[in-house]
Amino acid sequence: MFASGAVTVSGSMTVKLACRGLSAYFGQLRALHDINLDIATNSVTAVIGPSGCGKSTLVRCFNRMHEVVGGARVEGQVLLDGEDVYGPGVDAPAVRRRIGMVFQRPTPFPTMTIEENVVAGLSLDGNRLSRTAKERVVERGLRQAALWDEVKDQLGKPGTSLSGGQQQRLCIARALAVEPEVLLLDEPCSQLDPISTARIEELLSELAADYTIVLVTHNMQQAARASNFTAFLLGGKLVEFGETNQIFTNPACRETEDYVTGRFG
Amino acid sequence: MDEPQQLHTNRQYEEELRTLRADLLRMGGLVERQIAEAVGALVERDSEKARRTIAQDAEVNRMDIECEARCIRLLALHQPAASDLRFITTGFKITADLERIGDNAVNICERAIELNEQSQLKPYIDLPRMAELAQSMVKDSLDAFMRNDTALAEQVIARDDEVDALNHQIYRELLSYMVEEPKTIAQATRVLFVSKYLERIADHAANIAENVIFMVKGKTIRHMDRSKR
């Protein structure tokens, strides 16, 4: 269950996403060192670690978002259903459709209504939806994001008129509308109040029934509450990976122990 | 994880954890003395000593409430994880075991006061031995707790069998008294109770030792065959 060699999830779970010998660079700076990790299908995997440990870089490598930064490059493999997303001929936007992402700050498109925001991914993709198809997508997305009941009577209002927590759920709805298989969330609650945070955490466990979820968080309690598996990164290396319960009650590595008990720095 | 651990970044948290540890050790010291004095009150036929020992239990009870409150506060305010979580939950259980040991010492004192009102049935030989063993188990279980010493904890658990054997031996001996001379039943039963209280004290010490093993290794060994541990 450790950094050396391949990391496997236990027993009956199937692997949706995996990385093998994954290293990431920003110019000369190596941000990730030889990461081997398996992400189980229909589960929530949390990625924790102190600031600058490479959490965000890791998930951005998963859907080929890392390479959009100038001078950034990736070595090794990221396997989605066993196929390397960095393989020859693989289209990066196609990967990003299958692996959706939600960011730290809620980012509804400011000029769009709630409804337009939800279908933005589809519209920008060049899909022309009929009115009924659009309504279906909007309702499904908002329901999945547990936002429908709160906004169903105001779908024409600007997305930015919502509260921070609602905006973040709107972004989740937008990410889900394109029907991805994996959902990456990069510190999705860091700007939210505790109630909105609890909503999102509850939502994650519901979404795990249909999606594979990777949650980057600097909030250890959030990882403990909301995930099935936890990966601990330190200095760009994967220190420990295991079931969340084990990581928080009886971690195997000293560094993990020090981090989860607050003995850092 | 043998090397000394780093301090917590949060100093107040570190301080609370230290205080919990110190309080549990102090409480352990108190109940050890309670056991010795309770059996002393019996063997020396000193009912005054028994009453003093009973009075000391108030302090143990007070500390139990305090330790428990501290554990709850630590859990609520600091969301402890890993070894801290195991330390605090173990502390939560240890305080309850120590409090029960104190109660058992009180029970010994109560029987001692009753027994001291009558002439002695027989010299107490095995009971002081048993008390010494139980007391050493309490002491060592807390030393094991303080030093994260699982080997010592294992020894404590093993010693429980000796106490059980002595308890059984005392039972058989008293039974023969009672069969021979039914007039001794009231007294013999009280002595038998004392033996049972000591046996319970040893059980609580063994519980503490088992919890220390959980605390250190993160592995539960309670209610398991020795061979499978």
Coordinates of N, CA, C and O in Angstrom, one line a residue, chain A residues 17-177:
Chain A
L17 N -8.9 4.9 -12.6 CA -7.8 5.8 -13.1 C -6.5 5.3 -12.3 O -6.6 5.0 -11.2
A18 N -5.4 5.3 -13.0 CA -4.2 4.9 -12.4 C -3.0 5.8 -12.9 O -3.1 6.2 -14.1
C19 N -2.0 6.0 -12.1 CA -0.8 6.6 -12.7 C 0.3 5.7 -12.4 O 0.4 5.0 -11.4
R20 N 1.2 5.6 -13.3 CA 2.4 4.8 -13.3 C 3.7 5.6 -13.6 O 3.8 6.2 -14.6
G21 N 4.5 5.7 -12.6 CA 5.8 6.4 -12.8 C 5.6 7.8 -13.2 O 6.3 8.4 -14.0
L22 N 4.5 8.5 -12.6 CA 4.1 9.8 -13.1 C 5.0 10.9 -12.4 O 5.1 10.9 -11.2
S23 N 5.7 11.7 -13.3 CA 6.4 12.8 -12.8 C 6.0 14.0 -13.5 O 5.6 13.9 -14.7
A24 N 5.9 15.2 -12.9 CA 5.5 16.4 -13.5 C 6.5 17.5 -13.3 O 7.1 17.5 -12.2
Y25 N 6.7 18.3 -14.3 CA 7.7 19.4 -14.2 C 7.1 20.7 -14.6 O 6.2 20.8 -15.4
F26 N 7.6 21.8 -13.9 CA 7.4 23.1 -14.4 C 8.8 23.6 -14.8 O 9.6 24.0 -13.9
G27 N 9.1 23.6 -16.0 CA 10.4 23.9 -16.5 C 11.4 23.0 -15.9 O 11.3 21.8 -16.0
Q28 N 12.4 23.5 -15.1 CA 13.4 22.7 -14.4 C 12.9 22.0 -13.1 O 13.4 21.1 -12.6
L29 N 11.8 22.7 -12.6 CA 11.3 22.2 -11.3 C 10.5 21.0 -11.4 O 9.5 20.9 -12.2
R30 N 10.9 20.0 -10.6 CA 10.2 18.7 -10.6 C 9.1 18.8 -9.5 O 9.5 18.8 -8.3
A31 N 7.9 18.8 -9.9 CA 6.8 18.9 -8.9 C 6.3 17.6 -8.4 O 5.8 17.5 -7.3
L32 N 6.4 16.5 -9.2 CA 5.9 15.2 -8.8 C 7.0 14.2 -9.1 O 7.6 14.3 -10.2
H33 N 7.2 13.3 -8.2 CA 8.3 12.3 -8.4 C 7.7 10.9 -8.5 O 7.3 10.3 -7.5
D34 N 7.7 10.3 -9.7 CA 7.4 8.9 -9.8 C 6.2 8.4 -9.0 O 6.4 7.5 -8.2
I35 N 5.1 8.9 -9.3 CA 3.9 8.6 -8.5 C 3.2 7.3 -9.2 O 3.0 7.3 -10.4
N36 N 2.9 6.4 -8.3 CA 2.2 5.2 -8.7 C 0.9 5.1 -7.8 O 1.1 5.1 -6.6
L37 N -0.2 5.1 -8.4 CA -1.4 5.3 -7.6 C -2.6 4.7 -8.4 O -2.7 4.9 -9.6
D38 N -3.5 4.0 -7.7 CA -4.7 3.5 -8.3 C -5.9 4.2 -7.7 O -6.0 4.4 -6.5
I39 N -6.8 4.7 -8.5 CA -8.1 5.3 -8.1 C -9.2 4.3 -8.3 O -9.4 3.9 -9.5
A40 N -9.9 3.9 -7.3 CA -11.0 2.9 -7.4 C -12.2 3.5 -8.0 O -12.6 4.7 -7.8
T41 N -12.9 2.7 -8.9 CA -14.2 3.1 -9.5 C -15.2 3.4 -8.4 O -15.3 2.6 -7.4
N42 N -16.1 4.4 -8.7 CA -17.2 4.7 -7.7 C -16.8 4.8 -6.3 O -17.4 4.2 -5.4
S43 N -15.7 5.5 -6.1 CA -15.3 5.8 -4.7 C -14.8 7.3 -4.7 O -14.7 7.9 -5.7
V44 N -14.6 7.7 -3.5 CA -14.0 9.1 -3.3 C -12.6 8.9 -2.8 O -12.4 8.2 -1.8
T45 N -11.6 9.3 -3.6 CA -10.2 9.3 -3.1 C -9.8 10.7 -2.8 O -9.9 11.6 -3.6
A46 N -9.3 10.9 -1.6 CA -8.8 12.2 -1.2 C -7.3 12.3 -1.4 O -6.6 11.3 -1.2
V47 N -6.9 13.4 -1.8 CA -5.4 13.7 -1.9 C -5.1 14.8 -0.9 O -5.6 15.9 -1.0
I48 N -4.3 14.4 0.1 CA -3.9 15.4 1.1 C -2.4 15.7 1.2 O -1.6 14.9 0.7
G49 N -2.1 16.7 1.9 CA -0.7 17.1 2.0 C -0.5 18.6 2.2 O -1.5 19.3 1.9
P50 N 0.6 19.0 2.7 CA 0.8 20.4 3.0 C 0.9 21.2 1.7 O 1.0 20.7 0.6
S51 N 0.8 22.5 1.8 CA 0.8 23.4 0.6 C 2.1 23.1 -0.2 O 3.1 23.0 0.4
G52 N 1.9 23.1 -1.5 CA 3.1 22.9 -2.3 C 3.6 21.5 -2.5 O 4.6 21.2 -3.0
C53 N 2.8 20.5 -2.0 CA 3.3 19.1 -2.0 C 3.0 18.5 -3.4 O 3.5 17.4 -3.6
G54 N 2.2 19.2 -4.2 CA 1.9 18.6 -5.5 C 0.5 18.0 -5.7 O 0.2 17.4 -6.7
K55 N -0.4 18.3 -4.7 CA -1.7 17.7 -4.8 C -2.5 18.2 -6.1 O -3.0 17.4 -6.8
S56 N -2.5 19.5 -6.3 CA -3.2 20.0 -7.4 C -2.5 19.6 -8.7 O -3.2 19.3 -9.7
T57 N -1.2 19.6 -8.7 CA -0.5 19.2 -9.9 C -0.8 17.8 -10.3 O -1.1 17.5 -11.5
L58 N -0.9 16.9 -9.3 CA -1.3 15.5 -9.5 C -2.6 15.4 -10.2 O -2.7 14.8 -11.3
V59 N -3.6 16.0 -9.7 CA -4.9 15.9 -10.3 C -5.0 16.6 -11.7 O -5.7 16.2 -12.6
R60 N -4.2 17.7 -11.8 CA -4.2 18.3 -13.1 C -3.5 17.5 -14.2 O -3.7 17.7 -15.4
C61 N -2.6 16.6 -13.7 CA -2.0 15.6 -14.7 C -3.1 14.6 -15.2 O -3.0 14.1 -16.3
F62 N -4.0 14.3 -14.3 CA -5.0 13.3 -14.6 C -5.8 13.6 -15.8 O -6.1 12.8 -16.6
N63 N -6.2 14.9 -16.0 CA -7.0 15.3 -17.1 C -6.3 16.2 -18.1 O -6.9 17.0 -18.8
R64 N -5.0 16.1 -18.1 CA -4.1 16.9 -19.0 C -4.3 18.4 -18.9 O -4.2 19.1 -19.9
M65 N -4.5 18.8 -17.7 CA -4.6 20.3 -17.5 C -3.2 20.8 -17.1 O -3.0 22.0 -17.2
H66 N -2.3 19.9 -16.7 CA -1.0 20.4 -16.3 C -0.3 21.0 -17.5 O 0.4 22.1 -17.3
E67 N -0.4 20.4 -18.6 CA 0.4 20.8 -19.8 C -0.1 22.2 -20.3 O 0.6 22.7 -21.2
V68 N -1.2 22.7 -19.9 CA -1.6 24.0 -20.4 C -0.8 25.1 -19.9 O -0.8 26.2 -20.4
V69 N 0.0 24.9 -18.8 CA 0.9 25.9 -18.3 C 2.1 25.9 -19.1 O 2.7 24.8 -19.4
G70 N 2.7 27.1 -19.4 CA 3.9 27.1 -20.2 C 5.1 26.4 -19.6 O 5.2 26.6 -18.4
G71 N 5.8 25.6 -20.3 CA 7.0 25.0 -19.7 C 6.7 23.8 -18.9 O 7.6 23.1 -18.4
A72 N 5.4 23.4 -18.8 CA 5.1 22.3 -18.0 C 5.1 21.0 -18.8 O 4.7 21.0 -20.0
R73 N 5.6 19.9 -18.2 CA 5.5 18.6 -18.9 C 5.3 17.5 -18.0 O 5.5 17.6 -16.7
V74 N 5.0 16.4 -18.5 CA 4.6 15.2 -17.7 C 5.4 14.0 -18.3 O 5.6 13.8 -19.5
E75 N 5.9 13.2 -17.3 CA 6.5 11.9 -17.7 C 5.7 10.8 -17.0 O 5.2 11.0 -16.0
G76 N 5.7 9.6 -17.6 CA 5.0 8.5 -17.1 C 3.6 8.4 -17.7 O 3.3 9.0 -18.6
Q77 N 2.8 7.5 -17.0 CA 1.5 7.3 -17.6 C 0.3 7.6 -16.7 O 0.5 7.5 -15.5
V78 N -0.8 8.0 -17.3 CA -2.0 8.1 -16.5 C -3.0 7.3 -17.3 O -3.3 7.5 -18.5
L79 N -3.5 6.2 -16.6 CA -4.3 5.2 -17.3 C -5.8 5.4 -16.9 O -6.1 5.4 -15.8
L80 N -6.6 5.7 -17.9 CA -8.0 5.8 -17.7 C -8.6 4.6 -18.3 O -8.5 4.4 -19.6
D81 N -9.2 3.7 -17.5 CA -9.7 2.4 -18.0 C -8.6 1.7 -18.7 O -8.8 1.0 -19.7
G82 N -7.4 1.8 -18.2 CA -6.2 1.1 -18.7 C -5.5 1.7 -19.9 O -4.5 1.2 -20.3
E83 N -6.1 2.8 -20.4 CA -5.5 3.4 -21.6 C -4.8 4.8 -21.2 O -5.4 5.6 -20.5
D84 N -3.6 4.9 -21.7 CA -2.8 6.1 -21.3 C -3.4 7.4 -22.0 O -3.5 7.5 -23.2
V85 N -3.7 8.3 -21.1 CA -4.3 9.6 -21.6 C -3.2 10.4 -22.3 O -3.5 11.4 -23.0
Y86 N -2.0 10.0 -22.1 CA -0.9 10.7 -22.8 C -0.4 9.9 -24.0 O 0.6 10.2 -24.6
G87 N -1.2 8.9 -24.3 CA -0.8 8.0 -25.5 C -0.8 8.8 -26.8 O -1.5 9.9 -26.9
P88 N -0.1 8.3 -27.8 CA -0.2 9.0 -29.1 C -1.6 9.1 -29.7 O -2.3 8.1 -29.6
G89 N -1.9 10.2 -30.2 CA -3.2 10.4 -30.9 C -4.3 10.6 -29.9 O -5.5 10.8 -30.4
V90 N -4.1 10.7 -28.6 CA -5.2 11.0 -27.7 C -5.4 12.5 -27.6 O -4.5 13.3 -27.5
D91 N -6.7 12.8 -27.8 CA -7.1 14.2 -27.8 C -7.3 14.7 -26.4 O -8.2 14.2 -25.7
A92 N -6.6 15.8 -26.0 CA -6.7 16.3 -24.6 C -8.1 16.7 -24.3 O -8.6 16.4 -23.2
P93 N -8.8 17.5 -25.1 CA -10.1 17.9 -24.8 C -11.1 16.7 -24.6 O -11.9 16.7 -23.7
A94 N -10.8 15.6 -25.3 CA -11.7 14.4 -25.2 C -11.4 13.8 -23.8 O -12.4 13.3 -23.1
V95 N -10.2 13.9 -23.3 CA -9.8 13.4 -22.0 C -10.5 14.2 -20.9 O -11.1 13.7 -20.0
R96 N -10.5 15.5 -21.2 CA -11.1 16.4 -20.2 C -12.7 16.3 -20.1 O -13.3 16.6 -19.1
R97 N -13.2 15.8 -21.2 CA -14.7 15.6 -21.2 C -15.0 14.3 -20.3 O -16.0 14.3 -19.6
R98 N -14.1 13.4 -20.3 CA -14.3 12.2 -19.5 C -13.9 12.4 -18.1 O -14.3 11.7 -17.2
I99 N -12.9 13.3 -17.9 CA -12.5 13.6 -16.5 C -12.7 15.1 -16.2 O -12.0 15.9 -16.6
G100 N -13.9 15.3 -15.6 CA -14.3 16.7 -15.3 C -13.6 17.3 -14.1 O -13.0 16.6 -13.3
M101 N -13.7 18.6 -14.0 CA -12.9 19.2 -12.9 C -13.7 20.4 -12.3 O -14.4 21.2 -13.0
V102 N -13.6 20.5 -11.0 CA -14.2 21.6 -10.3 C -13.1 22.3 -9.5 O -12.3 21.6 -8.9
F103 N -13.1 23.6 -9.5 CA -11.9 24.3 -8.9 C -12.2 24.9 -7.5 O -13.4 24.9 -7.1
Q104 N -11.2 25.4 -7.0 CA -11.3 26.0 -5.6 C -12.3 27.1 -5.5 O -13.2 27.1 -4.6
R105 N -12.2 28.1 -6.4 CA -13.2 29.2 -6.4 C -14.3 28.9 -7.3 O -14.1 28.4 -8.4
P106 N -15.5 29.1 -6.8 CA -16.7 28.9 -7.7 C -16.5 29.8 -9.0 O -16.2 30.9 -8.8
T107 N -16.7 29.2 -10.1 CA -16.4 29.9 -11.4 C -17.6 29.8 -12.3 O -17.4 29.4 -13.5
P108 N -18.8 30.3 -11.9 CA -19.8 30.3 -12.9 C -19.5 31.4 -14.0 O -18.8 32.4 -13.6
F109 N -19.9 31.1 -15.2 CA -19.7 32.1 -16.2 C -20.5 33.3 -15.9 O -21.7 33.2 -15.8
P110 N -19.9 34.5 -15.7 CA -20.6 35.7 -15.2 C -21.7 36.2 -16.1 O -22.7 36.8 -15.6
T111 N -21.6 36.0 -17.3 CA -22.6 36.6 -18.2 C -23.8 35.6 -18.5 O -24.7 35.9 -19.1
M112 N -23.7 34.4 -17.9 CA -24.7 33.4 -18.2 C -25.7 33.2 -17.1 O -25.3 33.4 -15.9
T113 N -26.9 32.8 -17.4 CA -27.9 32.4 -16.4 C -27.5 31.1 -15.8 O -26.6 30.4 -16.3
I114 N -28.2 30.8 -14.7 CA -28.0 29.5 -14.1 C -28.1 28.3 -15.1 O -27.2 27.5 -15.2
E115 N -29.2 28.4 -15.9 CA -29.5 27.4 -16.9 C -28.3 27.3 -17.9 O -27.8 26.2 -18.2
E116 N -27.9 28.5 -18.4 CA -26.9 28.5 -19.4 C -25.6 28.0 -18.9 O -24.8 27.3 -19.6
N117 N -25.3 28.2 -17.6 CA -24.1 27.7 -17.0 C -24.1 26.2 -17.0 O -23.0 25.6 -17.3
V118 N -25.2 25.6 -16.6 CA -25.2 24.1 -16.6 C -24.9 23.5 -17.9 O -24.1 22.6 -18.0
V119 N -25.5 24.1 -19.0 CA -25.3 23.5 -20.3 C -24.1 24.0 -21.0 O -23.8 23.6 -22.2
A120 N -23.3 24.9 -20.4 CA -22.2 25.6 -21.0 C -21.2 24.6 -21.7 O -20.8 24.8 -22.8
G121 N -20.9 23.5 -20.9 CA -20.0 22.5 -21.4 C -20.4 21.9 -22.7 O -19.7 21.7 -23.7
L122 N -21.8 21.7 -22.8 CA -22.3 21.0 -24.0 C -22.4 22.1 -25.1 O -22.0 21.7 -26.3
S123 N -22.8 23.3 -24.8 CA -22.9 24.3 -25.9 C -21.6 24.6 -26.5 O -21.4 24.7 -27.7
L124 N -20.6 24.8 -25.6 CA -19.3 25.2 -26.1 C -18.7 24.1 -26.9 O -17.8 24.3 -27.7
D125 N -19.1 22.9 -26.6 CA -18.7 21.7 -27.4 C -19.3 21.7 -28.8 O -19.0 20.8 -29.6
G126 N -20.2 22.6 -29.1 CA -20.8 22.6 -30.4 C -22.1 21.9 -30.5 O -22.6 21.7 -31.6
N127 N -22.5 21.3 -29.3 CA -23.8 20.6 -29.4 C -25.0 21.6 -29.5 O -25.0 22.6 -28.7
R128 N -25.9 21.4 -30.4 CA -27.1 22.2 -30.4 C -28.2 21.4 -29.8 O -28.6 20.4 -30.4
L129 N -28.7 21.8 -28.7 CA -29.7 21.0 -28.0 C -31.1 21.6 -28.2 O -31.3 22.8 -28.3
S130 N -32.0 20.6 -28.3 CA -33.4 21.1 -28.4 C -33.8 21.6 -27.1 O -33.2 21.4 -26.1
R131 N -34.9 22.4 -27.0 CA -35.4 23.0 -25.8 C -35.6 21.9 -24.7 O -35.2 22.0 -23.6
T132 N -36.3 20.8 -25.1 CA -36.6 19.8 -24.1 C -35.3 19.1 -23.7 O -35.2 18.8 -22.5
A133 N -34.4 18.8 -24.6 CA -33.2 18.1 -24.2 C -32.4 19.0 -23.2 O -31.8 18.5 -22.2
K134 N -32.4 20.3 -23.5 CA -31.7 21.2 -22.6 C -32.3 21.2 -21.2 O -31.6 21.1 -20.2
E135 N -33.6 21.3 -21.2 CA -34.3 21.3 -19.9 C -34.0 20.0 -19.1 O -33.8 20.0 -17.9
R136 N -33.9 18.9 -19.8 CA -33.6 17.6 -19.2 C -32.2 17.6 -18.6 O -32.0 17.2 -17.5
V137 N -31.2 18.1 -19.4 CA -29.9 18.2 -18.9 C -29.7 19.1 -17.7 O -29.1 18.8 -16.7
V138 N -30.4 20.2 -17.8 CA -30.3 21.2 -16.7 C -30.9 20.6 -15.4 O -30.3 20.7 -14.4
E139 N -32.1 20.0 -15.5 CA -32.7 19.5 -14.3 C -31.9 18.3 -13.8 O -31.6 18.3 -12.6
R140 N -31.4 17.5 -14.6 CA -30.6 16.3 -14.1 C -29.3 16.8 -13.4 O -29.0 16.4 -12.4
G141 N -28.6 17.7 -14.1 CA -27.4 18.3 -13.5 C -27.6 18.9 -12.2 O -26.9 18.7 -11.2
L142 N -28.6 19.8 -12.1 CA -28.9 20.5 -10.9 C -29.4 19.5 -9.8 O -29.1 19.7 -8.6
R143 N -30.1 18.5 -10.2 CA -30.6 17.6 -9.2 C -29.4 16.8 -8.6 O -29.2 16.6 -7.4
Q144 N -28.5 16.4 -9.6 CA -27.3 15.6 -9.1 C -26.4 16.5 -8.2 O -25.8 15.9 -7.3
A145 N -26.4 17.8 -8.5 CA -25.6 18.6 -7.7 C -26.4 19.1 -6.4 O -25.9 20.1 -5.7
A146 N -27.5 18.6 -6.2 CA -28.4 18.9 -5.0 C -28.7 20.4 -5.0 O -28.7 21.0 -3.9
L147 N -28.9 21.0 -6.1 CA -29.2 22.4 -6.2 C -30.6 22.7 -6.8 O -31.1 23.8 -6.6
W148 N -31.2 21.7 -7.4 CA -32.4 21.9 -8.1 C -33.5 22.6 -7.3 O -34.1 23.6 -7.7
D149 N -33.8 22.0 -6.1 CA -34.9 22.6 -5.3 C -34.7 24.0 -5.0 O -35.6 24.8 -4.8
E150 N -33.4 24.4 -4.9 CA -33.2 25.8 -4.5 C -33.2 26.8 -5.6 O -33.4 28.0 -5.4
V151 N -33.1 26.3 -6.8 CA -33.0 27.3 -8.0 C -34.0 27.0 -9.1 O -34.1 27.8 -10.1
K152 N -34.9 26.0 -8.9 CA -35.7 25.6 -10.1 C -36.6 26.8 -10.5 O -37.1 26.8 -11.7
D153 N -37.0 27.7 -9.6 CA -37.8 28.8 -10.0 C -37.1 30.1 -10.5 O -37.7 31.1 -10.7
Q154 N -35.8 29.9 -10.6 CA -35.0 31.1 -11.0 C -33.9 30.7 -11.9 O -32.8 31.3 -11.9
L155 N -34.2 29.8 -12.8 CA -33.2 29.3 -13.8 C -32.6 30.4 -14.7 O -31.5 30.3 -15.2
G156 N -33.4 31.5 -14.9 CA -33.0 32.6 -15.8 C -32.2 33.6 -15.1 O -31.7 34.5 -15.8
K157 N -32.0 33.5 -13.8 CA -31.1 34.5 -13.1 C -29.7 34.2 -13.4 O -29.3 33.1 -13.7
P158 N -28.8 35.3 -13.2 CA -27.4 35.0 -13.5 C -26.8 34.0 -12.4 O -27.2 34.0 -11.3
G159 N -25.9 33.2 -12.9 CA -25.3 32.2 -12.0 C -24.6 32.9 -10.8 O -24.5 32.4 -9.7
T160 N -24.1 34.1 -11.1 CA -23.4 34.8 -10.0 C -24.3 35.4 -9.0 O -23.8 35.9 -8.0
S161 N -25.6 35.3 -9.2 CA -26.5 35.8 -8.2 C -26.7 34.8 -7.0 O -27.2 35.1 -6.0
L162 N -26.1 33.6 -7.2 CA -26.2 32.6 -6.1 C -25.2 32.8 -5.0 O -24.2 33.5 -5.2
S163 N -25.4 32.1 -3.9 CA -24.4 32.2 -2.8 C -23.2 31.4 -3.2 O -23.3 30.6 -4.2
G164 N -22.1 31.6 -2.5 CA -20.9 30.8 -2.8 C -21.1 29.3 -2.9 O -20.6 28.7 -3.8
G165 N -21.7 28.8 -1.9 CA -22.0 27.4 -1.8 C -22.8 26.9 -3.0 O -22.6 25.8 -3.6
Q166 N -23.8 27.7 -3.3 CA -24.7 27.4 -4.5 C -23.9 27.5 -5.8 O -24.1 26.6 -6.7
Q167 N -23.1 28.5 -5.9 CA -22.3 28.6 -7.1 C -21.4 27.4 -7.3 O -21.2 26.9 -8.4
Q168 N -20.8 26.9 -6.2 CA -19.9 25.8 -6.3 C -20.7 24.5 -6.8 O -20.3 23.8 -7.6
R169 N -21.9 24.4 -6.2 CA -22.8 23.3 -6.7 C -23.2 23.5 -8.1 O -23.3 22.5 -8.9
L170 N -23.4 24.7 -8.5 CA -23.7 25.0 -9.9 C -22.5 24.6 -10.8 O -22.7 24.0 -11.9
C171 N -21.3 24.8 -10.3 CA -20.1 24.4 -11.1 C -20.0 22.8 -11.2 O -19.6 22.3 -12.2
I172 N -20.4 22.2 -10.1 CA -20.5 20.7 -10.1 C -21.5 20.3 -11.1 O -21.3 19.4 -11.9
A173 N -22.7 20.9 -11.1 CA -23.7 20.6 -12.1 C -23.2 20.8 -13.5 O -23.5 19.9 -14.4
R174 N -22.5 21.9 -13.8 CA -21.9 22.1 -15.1 C -20.9 21.0 -15.5 O -20.9 20.6 -16.6
A175 N -20.1 20.6 -14.5 CA -19.1 19.5 -14.8 C -19.8 18.2 -15.1 O -19.4 17.5 -16.0
L176 N -21.0 18.0 -14.4 CA -21.7 16.7 -14.6 C -22.5 16.7 -15.9 O -22.8 15.6 -16.4
A177 N -22.9 17.9 -16.4 CA -23.7 17.9 -17.5 C -23.1 17.3 -18.8 O -23.8 16.7 -19.6

